[in-house]
Coordinates of C-alpha atoms in Angstrom, one line a residue:
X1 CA 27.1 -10.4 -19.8
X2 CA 26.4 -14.1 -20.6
X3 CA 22.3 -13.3 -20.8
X4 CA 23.3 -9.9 -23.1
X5 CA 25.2 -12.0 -25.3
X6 CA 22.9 -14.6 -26.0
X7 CA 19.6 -12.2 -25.7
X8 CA 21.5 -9.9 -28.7
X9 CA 22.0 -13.3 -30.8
X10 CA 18.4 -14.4 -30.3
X11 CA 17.1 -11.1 -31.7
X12 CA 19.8 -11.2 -34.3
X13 CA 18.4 -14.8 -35.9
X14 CA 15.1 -14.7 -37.7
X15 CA 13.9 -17.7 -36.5
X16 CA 14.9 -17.4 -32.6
X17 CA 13.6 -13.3 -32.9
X18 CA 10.4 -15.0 -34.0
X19 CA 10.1 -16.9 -31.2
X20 CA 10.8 -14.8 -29.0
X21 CA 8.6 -11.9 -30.8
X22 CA 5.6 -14.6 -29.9
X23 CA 6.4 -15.7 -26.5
X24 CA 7.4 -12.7 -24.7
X25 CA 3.4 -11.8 -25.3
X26 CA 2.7 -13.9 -22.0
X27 CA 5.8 -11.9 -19.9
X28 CA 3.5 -9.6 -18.7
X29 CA 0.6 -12.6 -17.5
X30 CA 3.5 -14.7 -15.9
X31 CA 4.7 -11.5 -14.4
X32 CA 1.0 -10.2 -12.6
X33 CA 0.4 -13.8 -11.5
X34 CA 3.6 -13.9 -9.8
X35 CA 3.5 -10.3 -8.2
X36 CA -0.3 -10.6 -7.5
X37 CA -0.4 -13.8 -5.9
X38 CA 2.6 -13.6 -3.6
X39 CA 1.3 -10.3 -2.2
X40 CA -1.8 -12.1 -1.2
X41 CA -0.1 -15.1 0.3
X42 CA 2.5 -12.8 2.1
X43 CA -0.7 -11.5 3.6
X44 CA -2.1 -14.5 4.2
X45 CA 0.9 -16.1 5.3
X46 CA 1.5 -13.5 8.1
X47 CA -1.9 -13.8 9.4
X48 CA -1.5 -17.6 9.6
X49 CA 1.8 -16.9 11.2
X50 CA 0.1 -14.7 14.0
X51 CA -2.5 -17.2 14.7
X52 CA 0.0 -20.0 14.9
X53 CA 1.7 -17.3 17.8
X54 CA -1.4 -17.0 19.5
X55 CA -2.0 -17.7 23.4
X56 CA -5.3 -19.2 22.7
X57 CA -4.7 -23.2 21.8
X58 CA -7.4 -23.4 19.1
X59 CA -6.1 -20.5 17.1
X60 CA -2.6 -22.1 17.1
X61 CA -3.8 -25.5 15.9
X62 CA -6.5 -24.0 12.9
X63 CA -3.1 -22.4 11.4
X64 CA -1.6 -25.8 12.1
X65 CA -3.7 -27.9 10.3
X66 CA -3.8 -25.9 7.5
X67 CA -0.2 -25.1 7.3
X68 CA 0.5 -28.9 7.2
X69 CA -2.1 -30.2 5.0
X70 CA -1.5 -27.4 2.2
X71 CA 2.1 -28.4 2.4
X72 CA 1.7 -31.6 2.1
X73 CA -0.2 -31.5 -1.4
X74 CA 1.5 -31.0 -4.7
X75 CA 1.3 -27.2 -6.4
X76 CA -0.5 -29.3 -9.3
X77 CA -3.0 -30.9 -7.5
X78 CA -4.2 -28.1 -5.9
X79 CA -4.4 -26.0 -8.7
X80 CA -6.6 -28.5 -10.3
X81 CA -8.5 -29.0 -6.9
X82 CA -9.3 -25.3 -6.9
X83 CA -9.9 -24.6 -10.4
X84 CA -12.2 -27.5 -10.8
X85 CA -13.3 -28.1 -7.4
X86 CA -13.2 -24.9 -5.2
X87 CA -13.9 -22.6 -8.0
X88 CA -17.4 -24.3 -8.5
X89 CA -18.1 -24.7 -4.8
X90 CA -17.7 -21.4 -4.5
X91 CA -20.1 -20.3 -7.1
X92 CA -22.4 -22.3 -5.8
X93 CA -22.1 -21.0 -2.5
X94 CA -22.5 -17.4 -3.8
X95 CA -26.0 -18.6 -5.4
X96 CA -27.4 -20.0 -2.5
X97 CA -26.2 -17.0 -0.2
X98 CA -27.6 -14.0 -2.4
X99 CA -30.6 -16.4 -3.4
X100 CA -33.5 -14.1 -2.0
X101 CA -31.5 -11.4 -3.6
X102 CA -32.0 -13.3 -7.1
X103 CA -35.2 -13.9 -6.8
X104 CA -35.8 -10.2 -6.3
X105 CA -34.4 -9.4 -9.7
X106 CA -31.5 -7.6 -7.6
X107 CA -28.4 -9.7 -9.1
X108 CA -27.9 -12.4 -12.1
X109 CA -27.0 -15.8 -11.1
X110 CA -23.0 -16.2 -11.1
X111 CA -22.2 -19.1 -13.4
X112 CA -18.9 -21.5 -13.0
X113 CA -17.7 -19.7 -16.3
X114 CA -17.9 -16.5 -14.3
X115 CA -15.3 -17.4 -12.4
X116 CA -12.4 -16.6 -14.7
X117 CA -9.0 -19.6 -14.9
X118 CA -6.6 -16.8 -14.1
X119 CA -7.9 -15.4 -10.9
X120 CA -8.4 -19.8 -10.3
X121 CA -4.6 -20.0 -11.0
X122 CA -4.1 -16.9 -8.5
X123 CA -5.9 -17.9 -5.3
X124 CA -4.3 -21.4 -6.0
X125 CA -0.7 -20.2 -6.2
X126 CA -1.5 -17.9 -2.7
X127 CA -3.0 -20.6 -1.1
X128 CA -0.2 -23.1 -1.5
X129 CA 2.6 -20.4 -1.1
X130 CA 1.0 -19.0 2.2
X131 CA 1.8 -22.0 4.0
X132 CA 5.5 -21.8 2.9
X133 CA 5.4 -18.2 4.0
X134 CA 4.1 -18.4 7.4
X135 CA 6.7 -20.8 8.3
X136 CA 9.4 -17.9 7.6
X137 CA 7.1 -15.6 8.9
X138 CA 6.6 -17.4 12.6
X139 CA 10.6 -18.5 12.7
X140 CA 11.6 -15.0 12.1
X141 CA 8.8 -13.5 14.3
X142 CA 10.4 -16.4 17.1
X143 CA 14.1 -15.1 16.8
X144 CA 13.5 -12.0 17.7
X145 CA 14.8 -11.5 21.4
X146 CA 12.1 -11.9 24.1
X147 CA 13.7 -9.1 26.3
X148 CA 13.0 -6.2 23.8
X149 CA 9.6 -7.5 23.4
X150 CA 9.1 -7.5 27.0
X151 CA 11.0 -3.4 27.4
X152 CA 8.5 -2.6 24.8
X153 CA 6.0 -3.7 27.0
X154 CA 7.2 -1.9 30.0
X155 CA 7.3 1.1 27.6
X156 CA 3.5 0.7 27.6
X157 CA 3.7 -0.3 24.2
X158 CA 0.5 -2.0 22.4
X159 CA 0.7 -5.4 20.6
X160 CA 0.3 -4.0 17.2
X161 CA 2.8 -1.0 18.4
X162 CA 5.3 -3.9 19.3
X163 CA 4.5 -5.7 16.5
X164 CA 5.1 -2.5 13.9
X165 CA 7.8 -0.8 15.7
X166 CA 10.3 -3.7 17.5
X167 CA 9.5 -7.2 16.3
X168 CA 8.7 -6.7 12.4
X169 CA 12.2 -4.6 11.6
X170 CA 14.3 -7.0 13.7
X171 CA 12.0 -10.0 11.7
X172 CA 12.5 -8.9 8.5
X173 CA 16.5 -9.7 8.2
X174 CA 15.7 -13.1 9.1
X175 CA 13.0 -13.0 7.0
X176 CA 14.0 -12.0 3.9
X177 CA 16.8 -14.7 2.4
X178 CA 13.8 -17.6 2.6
X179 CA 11.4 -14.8 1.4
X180 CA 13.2 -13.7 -1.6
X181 CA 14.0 -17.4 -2.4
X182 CA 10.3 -18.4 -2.5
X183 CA 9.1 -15.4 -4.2
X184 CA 11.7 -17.0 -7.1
X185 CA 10.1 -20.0 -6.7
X186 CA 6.8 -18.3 -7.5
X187 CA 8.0 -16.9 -10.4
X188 CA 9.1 -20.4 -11.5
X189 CA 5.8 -22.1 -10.3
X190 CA 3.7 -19.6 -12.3
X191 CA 4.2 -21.7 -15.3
X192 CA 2.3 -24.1 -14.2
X193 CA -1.1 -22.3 -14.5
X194 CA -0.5 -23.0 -18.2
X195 CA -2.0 -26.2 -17.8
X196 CA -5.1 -24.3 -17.0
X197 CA -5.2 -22.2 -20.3
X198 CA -3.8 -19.1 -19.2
X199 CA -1.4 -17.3 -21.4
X200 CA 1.5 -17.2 -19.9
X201 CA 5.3 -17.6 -21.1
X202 CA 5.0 -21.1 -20.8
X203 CA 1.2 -21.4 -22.3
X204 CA 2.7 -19.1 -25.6
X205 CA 5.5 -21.7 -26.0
X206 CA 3.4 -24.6 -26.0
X207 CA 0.9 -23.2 -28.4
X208 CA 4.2 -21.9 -30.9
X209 CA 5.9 -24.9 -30.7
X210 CA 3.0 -27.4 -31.3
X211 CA 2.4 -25.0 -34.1
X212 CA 5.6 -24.7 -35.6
X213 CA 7.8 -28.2 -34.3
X214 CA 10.5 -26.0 -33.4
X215 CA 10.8 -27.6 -29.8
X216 CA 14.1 -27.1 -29.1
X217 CA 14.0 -22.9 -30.1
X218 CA 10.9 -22.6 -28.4
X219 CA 11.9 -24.3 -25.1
X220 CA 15.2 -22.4 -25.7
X221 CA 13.8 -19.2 -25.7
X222 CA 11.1 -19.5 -22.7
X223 CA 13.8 -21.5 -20.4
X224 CA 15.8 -18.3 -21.5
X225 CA 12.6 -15.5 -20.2
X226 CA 13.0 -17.2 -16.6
X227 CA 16.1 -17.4 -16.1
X228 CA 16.6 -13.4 -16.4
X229 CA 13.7 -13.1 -14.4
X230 CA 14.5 -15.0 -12.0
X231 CA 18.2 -14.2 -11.8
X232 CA 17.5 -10.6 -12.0
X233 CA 15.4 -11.1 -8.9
X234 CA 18.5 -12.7 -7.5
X235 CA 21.0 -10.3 -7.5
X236 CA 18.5 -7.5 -6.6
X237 CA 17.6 -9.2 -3.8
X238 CA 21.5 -10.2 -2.8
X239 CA 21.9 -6.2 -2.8
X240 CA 18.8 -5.5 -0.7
X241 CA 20.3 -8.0 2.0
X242 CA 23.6 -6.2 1.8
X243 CA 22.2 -2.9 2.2
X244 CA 20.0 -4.3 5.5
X245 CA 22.7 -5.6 6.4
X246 CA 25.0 -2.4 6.9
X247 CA 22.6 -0.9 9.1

């Protein structure tokens, strides 16, 4: 009722509707970076979660190491790192791989301005958030009871059968609290590709209010934009653990 009230009285004043009118144009960016990028890290995330499962010793410590490192460097830094850094490595890594192809006339050279800031700010947000996400992925994996796993093995189950049919739905209520609370933190996080250019909620603010020096409306209304997102995604998420949890 609160976010009714004071949406209706920031579309009722000229200069907050303004605002508003001029920074809700980078909802729908902040909302496909968020969605995009936390599928791919979920994926990631499990996989790194599997490996960290696995019987063999070097598959265990690869997901290690990189499940410690990423974690242990600011979301900043590694978005700059990957946008400045990775992003041209990676070019250059194309270039020299389809070289012969090149030279053939087959396919144009990809230049560093190719590789577009958003999709920079969207491997950068999946890699950092995979880490986080295998974590909940393995614990919840872990507490499922080792005595189903090993009936559905005397059932003649396969390991991805087990994995599908016993140890992901039992997973998935342990899972999901941490999960839910880190796909809000995405959604928060996302603003921070705006130091890279892209026009998000956050990017739209800065370029309104260094336009206009109407700081505190601006910074009103985006600190406004997150908070129903991310409290919408709250209580939707507070409803799908009461509903798993009747079952």
């Amino acid at each position: 009722m609160i976010a009714v009230v004071l949406g209706i009285a920031i579309l009722v004043s000229p200069i907050y509707g303004q605002v508003f009118t001029t920074v809700s144009q980078g909802i729908w960016i902040t909302v496909w970076v968020s969605l995009l990028a936390f599928f791919l890290a979920s994926a990631f995330g499990l996989l790194l979660a599997v490996m960290s499962l696995s019987e063999h010793v070097a598959v265990r410590q690869i997901a290690r190491f990189y499940v410690e490192i990423v974690r242990g460097i600011p979301l900043l830094v590694l978005l700059f790192y990957i946008a400045f850094v990775g992003a041209p490595a990676a070019v250059w890594l194309w270039n020299f791989m389809t070289q012969p192809l090149q030279s053939a006339g087959l396919l144009d050279p990809l230049q560093v301005r190719d590789f577009s800031l958003l999709w920079r700010a969207i491997i950068a947000l999946m890699l950092a958030y995979a880490a986080f996400l295998a974590e909940i992925f393995r614990a919840g994996i872990q507490a499922v009871d080792k005595g189903q796993i090993e009936a559905a093995k005397a059932l003649g189950l396969r390991r991805f059968q087990r994995f599908r049919l016993i140890v992901m739905p039992q997973a998935i209520r342990t899972i999901l609290p941490p999960y839910g609370n880190d796909f809000i933190s995405m959604v928060k996080d996302s603003s921070l590709v705006s130091v890279l250019g892209v026009v998000d909620v956050t990017q739209m603010g800065k370029v309104y209010a260094s336009g206009s020096f109407r700081f505190f409306e601006t910074y009103s209304v985006v600190a406004y934009i997150y908070l129903v997102l991310t409290i919408s995604l709250s209580l939707g998420l507070r409803w799908l653990e009461r509903r798993l949890n009747r079952r």
